[in-house]
């Protein structure tokens, strides 16, 4: 209901503000996740980020379980990634970014990592909103709004909640909750590729995230009108690859 929507702050920036920050308009933003997700040293991880961004990508990303393992502590990763992002920006003349995963065991550590990313001049951070929890995510969204950083949201663990047909919470509901809690991007899966989903439902997720008003359309799983009023939209991320 619109009365409830207005009690929530929603995305810290939104689609239009992000495009203004990155100075990229009229096209999708192209990014990738660094692979292998685990096992690289911080230096080699930074090198991979540089090569991707220098090669033409707009953004690169930590995988959801890239956190702070013995072979690559988060401080070292942040430093090498920042060096890579700034070098790619200088050489291409474009704004670049890398989603630095700040998900942590407790909110204090999460904010410590976010502050370090800000000190390094990074434009965007990332949070696993289901494993971190809605309260932690809402707090991080408020921090990003105050500090001028973009917030990428990964949906790690969603399949445990939404895939079983007879119990759980549908991803459509989780996506709405995320827009209310706050995030500038959210993975929606794709109609093709590794995370294949139903075309109509997937397009319904996309509209629920980015449009201001979504009319009832039962073919796409939208059972009633949704009015987001003036709440900014969320970038729907075609996650899981397209091949």
Tab-separated table of N, CA and C in Angstrom, residues 17-175:
chain	number	residue	atom	x	y	z
A	17	UNK	N	20.156	8.674	-10.699
A	17	UNK	CA	21.322	9.214	-9.989
A	17	UNK	C	22.564	8.387	-10.306
A	18	UNK	N	22.409	7.065	-10.387
A	18	UNK	CA	23.570	6.230	-10.725
A	18	UNK	C	24.090	6.554	-12.117
A	19	UNK	N	23.191	6.731	-13.071
A	19	UNK	CA	23.644	7.080	-14.426
A	19	UNK	C	24.360	8.432	-14.423
A	20	UNK	N	23.875	9.354	-13.625
A	20	UNK	CA	24.549	10.649	-13.515
A	20	UNK	C	25.940	10.494	-12.908
A	21	UNK	N	26.062	9.668	-11.872
A	21	UNK	CA	27.360	9.466	-11.228
A	21	UNK	C	28.364	8.820	-12.181
A	22	UNK	N	27.893	7.853	-12.966
A	22	UNK	CA	28.778	7.129	-13.875
A	22	UNK	C	28.900	7.799	-15.240
A	23	UNK	N	28.019	8.767	-15.512
A	23	UNK	CA	28.003	9.459	-16.801
A	23	UNK	C	27.828	8.474	-17.951
A	24	UNK	N	26.881	7.560	-17.789
A	24	UNK	CA	26.597	6.546	-18.811
A	24	UNK	C	25.087	6.504	-19.019
A	25	UNK	N	24.666	6.775	-20.245
A	25	UNK	CA	23.246	6.914	-20.544
A	25	UNK	C	22.868	6.116	-21.796
A	26	UNK	N	21.588	5.772	-21.893
A	26	UNK	CA	21.040	5.230	-23.120
A	26	UNK	C	21.414	3.802	-23.445
A	27	UNK	N	21.979	3.088	-22.501
A	27	UNK	CA	22.354	1.692	-22.750
A	27	UNK	C	22.444	0.948	-21.423
A	28	UNK	N	22.397	-0.389	-21.487
A	28	UNK	CA	22.638	-1.145	-20.249
A	28	UNK	C	24.081	-0.970	-19.789
A	29	UNK	N	24.313	-1.147	-18.505
A	29	UNK	CA	25.675	-1.177	-17.978
A	29	UNK	C	26.176	-2.616	-18.059
A	30	UNK	N	27.418	-2.787	-18.515
A	30	UNK	CA	27.965	-4.123	-18.753
A	30	UNK	C	29.001	-4.461	-17.690
A	31	UNK	N	28.803	-5.577	-17.033
A	31	UNK	CA	29.735	-5.968	-15.987
A	31	UNK	C	29.943	-7.464	-15.944
A	32	UNK	N	30.835	-7.901	-15.065
A	32	UNK	CA	31.056	-9.334	-14.886
A	32	UNK	C	31.525	-9.605	-13.465
A	33	UNK	N	31.388	-10.861	-13.066
A	33	UNK	CA	31.911	-11.325	-11.783
A	33	UNK	C	33.292	-11.918	-12.010
A	34	UNK	N	34.228	-11.592	-11.136
A	34	UNK	CA	35.580	-12.124	-11.271
A	34	UNK	C	35.583	-13.610	-10.919
A	35	UNK	N	36.157	-14.415	-11.818
A	35	UNK	CA	36.283	-15.857	-11.606
A	35	UNK	C	37.752	-16.249	-11.740
A	36	UNK	N	38.237	-17.301	-11.102
A	36	UNK	CA	37.481	-18.114	-10.151
A	36	UNK	C	37.088	-17.304	-8.925
A	37	UNK	N	35.942	-17.619	-8.385
A	37	UNK	CA	35.430	-16.826	-7.264
A	37	UNK	C	36.308	-16.949	-6.026
A	38	UNK	N	36.963	-18.082	-5.851
A	38	UNK	CA	37.814	-18.297	-4.685
A	38	UNK	C	39.171	-18.840	-5.123
A	39	UNK	N	40.222	-18.418	-4.430
A	39	UNK	CA	41.544	-18.972	-4.672
A	39	UNK	C	42.579	-17.991	-5.173
A	40	UNK	N	42.158	-16.875	-5.779
A	40	UNK	CA	43.115	-15.883	-6.259
A	40	UNK	C	43.702	-15.100	-5.086
A	41	UNK	N	44.946	-14.689	-5.229
A	41	UNK	CA	45.517	-13.744	-4.268
A	41	UNK	C	44.914	-12.372	-4.524
A	42	UNK	N	45.053	-11.475	-3.571
A	42	UNK	CA	44.511	-10.126	-3.744
A	42	UNK	C	45.140	-9.432	-4.946
A	43	UNK	N	46.433	-9.636	-5.155
A	43	UNK	CA	47.121	-8.992	-6.278
A	43	UNK	C	46.603	-9.515	-7.610
A	44	UNK	N	46.454	-10.828	-7.736
A	44	UNK	CA	45.939	-11.399	-8.977
A	44	UNK	C	44.471	-11.044	-9.188
A	45	UNK	N	43.739	-10.929	-8.114
A	45	UNK	CA	42.341	-10.510	-8.205
A	45	UNK	C	42.266	-9.089	-8.762
A	46	UNK	N	43.101	-8.200	-8.230
A	46	UNK	CA	43.143	-6.836	-8.735
A	46	UNK	C	43.540	-6.777	-10.196
A	47	UNK	N	44.471	-7.642	-10.601
A	47	UNK	CA	44.891	-7.672	-12.004
A	47	UNK	C	43.721	-8.062	-12.908
A	48	UNK	N	42.924	-9.046	-12.474
A	48	UNK	CA	41.760	-9.459	-13.258
A	48	UNK	C	40.745	-8.323	-13.372
A	49	UNK	N	40.535	-7.589	-12.279
A	49	UNK	CA	39.627	-6.438	-12.308
A	49	UNK	C	40.115	-5.409	-13.321
A	50	UNK	N	41.398	-5.105	-13.280
A	50	UNK	CA	41.960	-4.118	-14.211
A	50	UNK	C	41.760	-4.549	-15.657
A	51	UNK	N	42.062	-5.804	-15.968
A	51	UNK	CA	41.957	-6.275	-17.351
A	51	UNK	C	40.519	-6.210	-17.851
A	52	UNK	N	39.563	-6.543	-16.992
A	52	UNK	CA	38.151	-6.474	-17.391
A	52	UNK	C	37.713	-5.035	-17.651
A	53	UNK	N	38.047	-4.139	-16.736
A	53	UNK	CA	37.625	-2.743	-16.880
A	53	UNK	C	38.357	-2.062	-18.025
A	54	UNK	N	39.633	-2.350	-18.154
A	54	UNK	CA	40.420	-1.760	-19.249
A	54	UNK	C	39.943	-2.277	-20.597
A	55	UNK	N	39.416	-3.498	-20.601
A	55	UNK	CA	38.930	-4.098	-21.837
A	55	UNK	C	37.568	-3.601	-22.279
A	56	UNK	N	36.883	-2.808	-21.459
A	56	UNK	CA	35.631	-2.211	-21.903
A	56	UNK	C	34.443	-2.367	-20.981
A	57	UNK	N	34.554	-3.188	-19.942
A	57	UNK	CA	33.424	-3.322	-19.022
A	57	UNK	C	33.251	-2.048	-18.193
A	58	UNK	N	32.016	-1.802	-17.791
A	58	UNK	CA	31.730	-0.656	-16.922
A	58	UNK	C	32.015	-0.980	-15.461
A	59	UNK	N	31.717	-2.223	-15.078
A	59	UNK	CA	31.759	-2.613	-13.667
A	59	UNK	C	32.219	-4.057	-13.535
A	60	UNK	N	32.878	-4.362	-12.440
A	60	UNK	CA	33.167	-5.746	-12.081
A	60	UNK	C	32.657	-5.986	-10.659
A	61	UNK	N	32.703	-7.249	-10.236
A	61	UNK	CA	31.970	-7.601	-9.014
A	61	UNK	C	32.664	-8.701	-8.222
A	62	UNK	N	32.648	-8.548	-6.893
A	62	UNK	CA	32.974	-9.663	-6.004
A	62	UNK	C	31.853	-10.696	-6.093
A	63	UNK	N	32.209	-11.979	-6.031
A	63	UNK	CA	31.160	-12.987	-5.904
A	63	UNK	C	30.636	-12.968	-4.474
A	64	UNK	N	29.487	-13.599	-4.266
A	64	UNK	CA	28.836	-13.477	-2.961
A	64	UNK	C	29.652	-14.081	-1.825
A	65	UNK	N	30.474	-15.102	-2.139
A	65	UNK	CA	31.266	-15.707	-1.064
A	65	UNK	C	32.721	-15.264	-1.077
A	66	UNK	N	33.024	-14.216	-1.830
A	66	UNK	CA	34.321	-13.548	-1.696
A	66	UNK	C	34.181	-12.574	-0.533
A	67	UNK	N	34.859	-12.886	0.561
A	67	UNK	CA	34.665	-12.075	1.754
A	67	UNK	C	36.004	-11.721	2.383
A	68	UNK	N	36.494	-12.538	3.301
A	68	UNK	CA	37.794	-12.268	3.920
A	68	UNK	C	38.433	-13.587	4.329
A	69	UNK	N	38.853	-14.359	3.311
A	69	UNK	CA	39.460	-15.658	3.552
A	69	UNK	C	40.969	-15.527	3.745
A	70	UNK	N	41.620	-16.556	4.310
A	70	UNK	CA	43.065	-16.469	4.573
A	70	UNK	C	43.909	-16.148	3.341
A	71	UNK	N	43.482	-16.616	2.167
A	71	UNK	CA	44.268	-16.362	0.954
A	71	UNK	C	44.025	-14.968	0.381
A	72	UNK	N	43.006	-14.258	0.872
A	72	UNK	CA	42.708	-12.919	0.351
A	72	UNK	C	41.868	-12.159	1.382
A	73	UNK	N	42.527	-11.489	2.300
A	73	UNK	CA	41.824	-10.706	3.309
A	73	UNK	C	41.177	-9.483	2.669
A	74	UNK	N	40.065	-9.055	3.265
A	74	UNK	CA	39.275	-8.006	2.620
A	74	UNK	C	40.045	-6.711	2.439
A	75	UNK	N	40.886	-6.316	3.412
A	75	UNK	CA	41.638	-5.063	3.266
A	75	UNK	C	42.558	-5.106	2.046
A	76	UNK	N	43.257	-6.234	1.874
A	76	UNK	CA	44.167	-6.371	0.737
A	76	UNK	C	43.402	-6.344	-0.578
A	77	UNK	N	42.274	-7.043	-0.626
A	77	UNK	CA	41.475	-7.050	-1.850
A	77	UNK	C	40.994	-5.645	-2.191
A	78	UNK	N	40.476	-4.920	-1.211
A	78	UNK	CA	39.989	-3.570	-1.450
A	78	UNK	C	41.101	-2.684	-2.019
A	79	UNK	N	42.309	-2.797	-1.471
A	79	UNK	CA	43.417	-1.938	-1.917
A	79	UNK	C	43.826	-2.250	-3.351
A	80	UNK	N	43.970	-3.527	-3.687
A	80	UNK	CA	44.373	-3.886	-5.046
A	80	UNK	C	43.263	-3.585	-6.052
A	81	UNK	N	42.019	-3.783	-5.653
A	81	UNK	CA	40.898	-3.463	-6.544
A	81	UNK	C	40.821	-1.956	-6.790
A	82	UNK	N	41.007	-1.160	-5.746
A	82	UNK	CA	40.976	0.298	-5.912
A	82	UNK	C	42.063	0.752	-6.877
A	83	UNK	N	43.247	0.183	-6.743
A	83	UNK	CA	44.335	0.513	-7.663
A	83	UNK	C	43.948	0.173	-9.103
A	84	UNK	N	43.311	-0.984	-9.291
A	84	UNK	CA	42.892	-1.410	-10.627
A	84	UNK	C	41.819	-0.492	-11.206
A	85	UNK	N	40.828	-0.151	-10.393
A	85	UNK	CA	39.733	0.710	-10.861
A	85	UNK	C	40.257	2.088	-11.256
A	86	UNK	N	41.086	2.674	-10.425
A	86	UNK	CA	41.604	4.014	-10.705
A	86	UNK	C	42.509	4.012	-11.933
A	87	UNK	N	43.290	2.948	-12.123
A	87	UNK	CA	44.146	2.857	-13.308
A	87	UNK	C	43.304	2.735	-14.572
A	88	UNK	N	42.269	1.902	-14.534
A	88	UNK	CA	41.400	1.735	-15.702
A	88	UNK	C	40.664	3.030	-16.030
A	89	UNK	N	40.238	3.760	-14.996
A	89	UNK	CA	39.585	5.050	-15.229
A	89	UNK	C	40.535	6.033	-15.897
A	90	UNK	N	41.758	6.095	-15.404
A	90	UNK	CA	42.731	7.043	-15.947
A	90	UNK	C	43.046	6.735	-17.405
A	91	UNK	N	43.107	5.459	-17.752
A	91	UNK	CA	43.505	5.074	-19.104
A	91	UNK	C	42.361	5.142	-20.105
A	92	UNK	N	41.126	4.991	-19.645
A	92	UNK	CA	39.985	5.007	-20.565
A	92	UNK	C	39.236	6.334	-20.570
A	93	UNK	N	39.410	7.133	-19.529
A	93	UNK	CA	38.650	8.374	-19.424
A	93	UNK	C	37.198	8.160	-19.050
A	94	UNK	N	36.837	6.947	-18.624
A	94	UNK	CA	35.468	6.624	-18.236
A	94	UNK	C	35.391	6.348	-16.738
A	95	UNK	N	34.188	6.525	-16.191
A	95	UNK	CA	33.954	6.132	-14.809
A	95	UNK	C	33.809	4.614	-14.748
A	96	UNK	N	34.528	4.006	-13.828
A	96	UNK	CA	34.487	2.558	-13.648
A	96	UNK	C	34.159	2.250	-12.189
A	97	UNK	N	33.850	0.987	-11.918
A	97	UNK	CA	33.576	0.610	-10.542
A	97	UNK	C	33.692	-0.884	-10.337
A	98	UNK	N	33.818	-1.272	-9.079
A	98	UNK	CA	33.838	-2.688	-8.700
A	98	UNK	C	32.990	-2.837	-7.451
A	99	UNK	N	32.106	-3.836	-7.445
A	99	UNK	CA	31.225	-4.045	-6.302
A	99	UNK	C	32.021	-4.723	-5.187
A	100	UNK	N	32.463	-3.953	-4.222
A	100	UNK	CA	33.233	-4.481	-3.100
A	100	UNK	C	32.281	-5.034	-2.040
A	101	UNK	N	32.377	-6.320	-1.779
A	101	UNK	CA	31.460	-6.981	-0.852
A	101	UNK	C	31.798	-6.609	0.593
A	102	UNK	N	30.887	-5.898	1.238
A	102	UNK	CA	31.108	-5.492	2.633
A	102	UNK	C	30.309	-6.350	3.616
A	103	UNK	N	29.646	-7.404	3.128
A	103	UNK	CA	28.914	-8.298	4.020
A	103	UNK	C	29.856	-8.846	5.084
A	104	UNK	N	29.430	-8.813	6.332
A	104	UNK	CA	30.317	-9.181	7.439
A	104	UNK	C	29.508	-9.848	8.549
A	105	UNK	N	30.193	-10.445	9.534
A	105	UNK	CA	29.476	-11.128	10.619
A	105	UNK	C	28.605	-10.216	11.474
A	106	UNK	N	28.922	-8.927	11.538
A	106	UNK	CA	28.113	-8.011	12.338
A	106	UNK	C	28.133	-6.628	11.690
A	107	UNK	N	27.150	-5.776	12.014
A	107	UNK	CA	27.059	-4.462	11.371
A	107	UNK	C	28.289	-3.586	11.573
A	108	UNK	N	28.943	-3.684	12.721
A	108	UNK	CA	30.122	-2.846	12.965
A	108	UNK	C	31.214	-3.118	11.938
A	109	UNK	N	31.466	-4.410	11.668
A	109	UNK	CA	32.467	-4.756	10.661
A	109	UNK	C	32.008	-4.347	9.264
A	110	UNK	N	30.725	-4.440	9.021
A	110	UNK	CA	30.182	-4.044	7.729
A	110	UNK	C	30.442	-2.559	7.462
A	111	UNK	N	30.174	-1.721	8.449
A	111	UNK	CA	30.410	-0.286	8.286
A	111	UNK	C	31.904	0.026	8.190
A	112	UNK	N	32.734	-0.735	8.902
A	112	UNK	CA	34.184	-0.541	8.804
A	112	UNK	C	34.652	-0.773	7.369
A	113	UNK	N	34.143	-1.818	6.742
A	113	UNK	CA	34.531	-2.124	5.366
A	113	UNK	C	33.991	-1.069	4.404
A	114	UNK	N	32.762	-0.629	4.644
A	114	UNK	CA	32.186	0.412	3.793
A	114	UNK	C	32.984	1.710	3.894
A	115	UNK	N	33.380	2.080	5.094
A	115	UNK	CA	34.186	3.288	5.288
A	115	UNK	C	35.529	3.179	4.565
A	116	UNK	N	36.139	1.999	4.605
A	116	UNK	CA	37.422	1.806	3.937
A	116	UNK	C	37.261	1.941	2.425
A	117	UNK	N	36.177	1.391	1.883
A	117	UNK	CA	35.909	1.541	0.451
A	117	UNK	C	35.751	3.016	0.081
A	118	UNK	N	35.059	3.753	0.935
A	118	UNK	CA	34.888	5.189	0.694
A	118	UNK	C	36.228	5.912	0.719
A	119	UNK	N	37.085	5.586	1.697
A	119	UNK	CA	38.402	6.222	1.801
A	119	UNK	C	39.255	5.965	0.561
A	120	UNK	N	39.067	4.799	-0.051
A	120	UNK	CA	39.827	4.454	-1.253
A	120	UNK	C	39.265	5.116	-2.510
A	121	UNK	N	38.147	5.813	-2.381
A	121	UNK	CA	37.555	6.499	-3.524
A	121	UNK	C	36.692	5.622	-4.405
A	122	UNK	N	36.222	4.510	-3.868
A	122	UNK	CA	35.400	3.594	-4.653
A	122	UNK	C	33.945	4.065	-4.683
A	123	UNK	N	33.274	3.928	-5.840
A	123	UNK	CA	31.921	4.473	-5.966
A	123	UNK	C	30.802	3.537	-5.528
A	124	UNK	N	31.122	2.236	-5.325
A	124	UNK	CA	30.033	1.286	-5.098
A	124	UNK	C	30.488	0.160	-4.170
A	125	UNK	N	29.569	-0.288	-3.319
A	125	UNK	CA	29.815	-1.441	-2.458
A	125	UNK	C	28.687	-2.444	-2.666
A	126	UNK	N	28.843	-3.612	-2.062
A	126	UNK	CA	27.888	-4.706	-2.283
A	126	UNK	C	27.488	-5.333	-0.955
A	127	UNK	N	26.251	-5.832	-0.913
A	127	UNK	CA	25.759	-6.502	0.296
A	127	UNK	C	24.932	-7.716	-0.099
A	128	UNK	N	25.120	-8.828	0.612
A	128	UNK	CA	24.260	-10.007	0.468
A	128	UNK	C	23.066	-9.809	1.404
A	129	UNK	N	21.957	-9.317	0.862
A	129	UNK	CA	20.915	-8.789	1.749
A	129	UNK	C	20.133	-9.860	2.492
A	130	UNK	N	20.049	-11.064	1.954
A	130	UNK	CA	19.319	-12.104	2.675
A	130	UNK	C	20.171	-12.741	3.762
A	131	UNK	N	21.438	-12.971	3.490
A	131	UNK	CA	22.300	-13.525	4.533
A	131	UNK	C	22.613	-12.475	5.594
A	132	UNK	N	22.701	-11.217	5.190
A	132	UNK	CA	22.965	-10.142	6.145
A	132	UNK	C	21.739	-9.743	6.944
A	133	UNK	N	20.565	-9.852	6.322
A	133	UNK	CA	19.328	-9.503	7.012
A	133	UNK	C	18.799	-8.133	6.608
A	134	UNK	N	17.478	-7.964	6.710
A	134	UNK	CA	16.837	-6.724	6.268
A	134	UNK	C	17.245	-5.523	7.116
A	135	UNK	N	17.381	-5.707	8.419
A	135	UNK	CA	17.765	-4.581	9.270
A	135	UNK	C	19.160	-4.085	8.912
A	136	UNK	N	20.101	-5.021	8.754
A	136	UNK	CA	21.462	-4.645	8.362
A	136	UNK	C	21.454	-3.965	7.003
A	137	UNK	N	20.633	-4.468	6.079
A	137	UNK	CA	20.594	-3.886	4.740
A	137	UNK	C	20.031	-2.471	4.764
A	138	UNK	N	18.969	-2.260	5.534
A	138	UNK	CA	18.380	-0.921	5.620
A	138	UNK	C	19.374	0.068	6.206
A	139	UNK	N	20.108	-0.356	7.227
A	139	UNK	CA	21.134	0.511	7.805
A	139	UNK	C	22.228	0.844	6.814
A	140	UNK	N	22.651	-0.148	6.030
A	140	UNK	CA	23.698	0.091	5.038
A	140	UNK	C	23.198	1.012	3.931
A	141	UNK	N	21.929	0.858	3.537
A	141	UNK	CA	21.357	1.747	2.524
A	141	UNK	C	21.345	3.192	3.017
A	142	UNK	N	20.999	3.394	4.283
A	142	UNK	CA	21.027	4.746	4.848
A	142	UNK	C	22.450	5.296	4.861
A	143	UNK	N	23.423	4.445	5.198
A	143	UNK	CA	24.826	4.868	5.199
A	143	UNK	C	25.253	5.282	3.792
A	144	UNK	N	24.875	4.502	2.793
A	144	UNK	CA	25.238	4.823	1.406
A	144	UNK	C	24.611	6.140	0.961
A	145	UNK	N	23.360	6.358	1.351
A	145	UNK	CA	22.694	7.615	0.993
A	145	UNK	C	23.432	8.804	1.603
A	146	UNK	N	23.855	8.662	2.837
A	146	UNK	CA	24.550	9.742	3.543
A	146	UNK	C	25.949	9.978	2.988
A	147	UNK	N	26.610	8.907	2.549
A	147	UNK	CA	28.011	9.001	2.140
A	147	UNK	C	28.231	9.008	0.634
A	148	UNK	N	27.154	8.933	-0.134
A	148	UNK	CA	27.266	9.085	-1.575
A	148	UNK	C	27.771	7.877	-2.332
A	149	UNK	N	27.644	6.672	-1.770
A	149	UNK	CA	28.051	5.465	-2.471
A	149	UNK	C	26.839	4.738	-3.034
A	150	UNK	N	27.059	4.020	-4.125
A	150	UNK	CA	26.038	3.161	-4.704
A	150	UNK	C	26.031	1.829	-3.958
A	151	UNK	N	24.880	1.157	-3.951
A	151	UNK	CA	24.751	-0.103	-3.213
A	151	UNK	C	24.219	-1.198	-4.128
A	152	UNK	N	25.084	-2.171	-4.410
A	152	UNK	CA	24.700	-3.339	-5.202
A	152	UNK	C	24.224	-4.436	-4.258
A	153	UNK	N	23.108	-5.062	-4.592
A	153	UNK	CA	22.543	-6.099	-3.731
A	153	UNK	C	22.597	-7.453	-4.421
A	154	UNK	N	23.219	-8.413	-3.740
A	154	UNK	CA	23.245	-9.796	-4.209
A	154	UNK	C	22.169	-10.567	-3.456
A	155	UNK	N	21.524	-11.502	-4.145
A	155	UNK	CA	20.406	-12.238	-3.526
A	155	UNK	C	20.826	-13.628	-3.033
A	156	UNK	N	22.079	-13.797	-2.647
A	156	UNK	CA	22.560	-15.093	-2.160
A	156	UNK	C	21.612	-15.671	-1.118
A	157	UNK	N	21.298	-16.938	-1.245
A	157	UNK	CA	20.417	-17.705	-0.357
A	157	UNK	C	18.946	-17.613	-0.754
A	158	UNK	N	18.624	-16.847	-1.798
A	158	UNK	CA	17.208	-16.689	-2.153
A	158	UNK	C	16.564	-18.011	-2.544
A	159	UNK	N	17.326	-18.901	-3.205
A	159	UNK	CA	16.720	-20.137	-3.703
A	159	UNK	C	16.225	-21.035	-2.573
A	160	UNK	N	16.874	-20.965	-1.414
A	160	UNK	CA	16.412	-21.735	-0.256
A	160	UNK	C	15.015	-21.278	0.154
A	161	UNK	N	14.721	-20.015	-0.088
A	161	UNK	CA	13.463	-19.416	0.357
A	161	UNK	C	12.388	-19.469	-0.720
A	162	UNK	N	12.778	-19.296	-1.992
A	162	UNK	CA	11.750	-19.066	-3.015
A	162	UNK	C	11.605	-20.149	-4.083
A	163	UNK	N	12.466	-21.157	-4.116
A	163	UNK	CA	12.410	-22.121	-5.213
A	163	UNK	C	11.392	-23.246	-5.016
A	164	UNK	N	11.149	-23.655	-3.787
A	164	UNK	CA	10.238	-24.776	-3.571
A	164	UNK	C	8.805	-24.328	-3.852
A	165	UNK	N	8.068	-25.075	-4.668
A	165	UNK	CA	6.721	-24.621	-5.061
A	165	UNK	C	5.680	-24.676	-3.948
A	166	UNK	N	5.957	-25.395	-2.851
A	166	UNK	CA	4.927	-25.595	-1.831
A	166	UNK	C	5.164	-24.840	-0.534
A	167	UNK	N	6.308	-24.183	-0.390
A	167	UNK	CA	6.518	-23.380	0.816
A	167	UNK	C	7.572	-22.317	0.536
A	168	UNK	N	7.696	-21.365	1.449
A	168	UNK	CA	8.692	-20.318	1.281
A	168	UNK	C	8.065	-18.973	0.962
A	169	UNK	N	8.892	-18.064	0.449
A	169	UNK	CA	8.461	-16.716	0.068
A	169	UNK	C	8.856	-16.501	-1.382
A	170	UNK	N	7.923	-16.089	-2.211
A	170	UNK	CA	8.208	-15.895	-3.634
A	170	UNK	C	9.226	-14.777	-3.828
A	171	UNK	N	10.064	-14.920	-4.856
A	171	UNK	CA	11.070	-13.884	-5.099
A	171	UNK	C	10.432	-12.532	-5.400
A	172	UNK	N	9.230	-12.532	-5.939
A	172	UNK	CA	8.544	-11.263	-6.203
A	172	UNK	C	8.380	-10.463	-4.904
A	173	UNK	N	8.075	-11.157	-3.826
A	173	UNK	CA	7.931	-10.508	-2.517
A	173	UNK	C	9.293	-10.050	-2.003
A	174	UNK	N	10.313	-10.895	-2.157
A	174	UNK	CA	11.658	-10.522	-1.713
A	174	UNK	C	12.159	-9.293	-2.466
A	175	UNK	N	11.856	-9.214	-3.762
A	175	UNK	CA	12.287	-8.062	-4.557
A	175	UNK	C	11.612	-6.780	-4.066
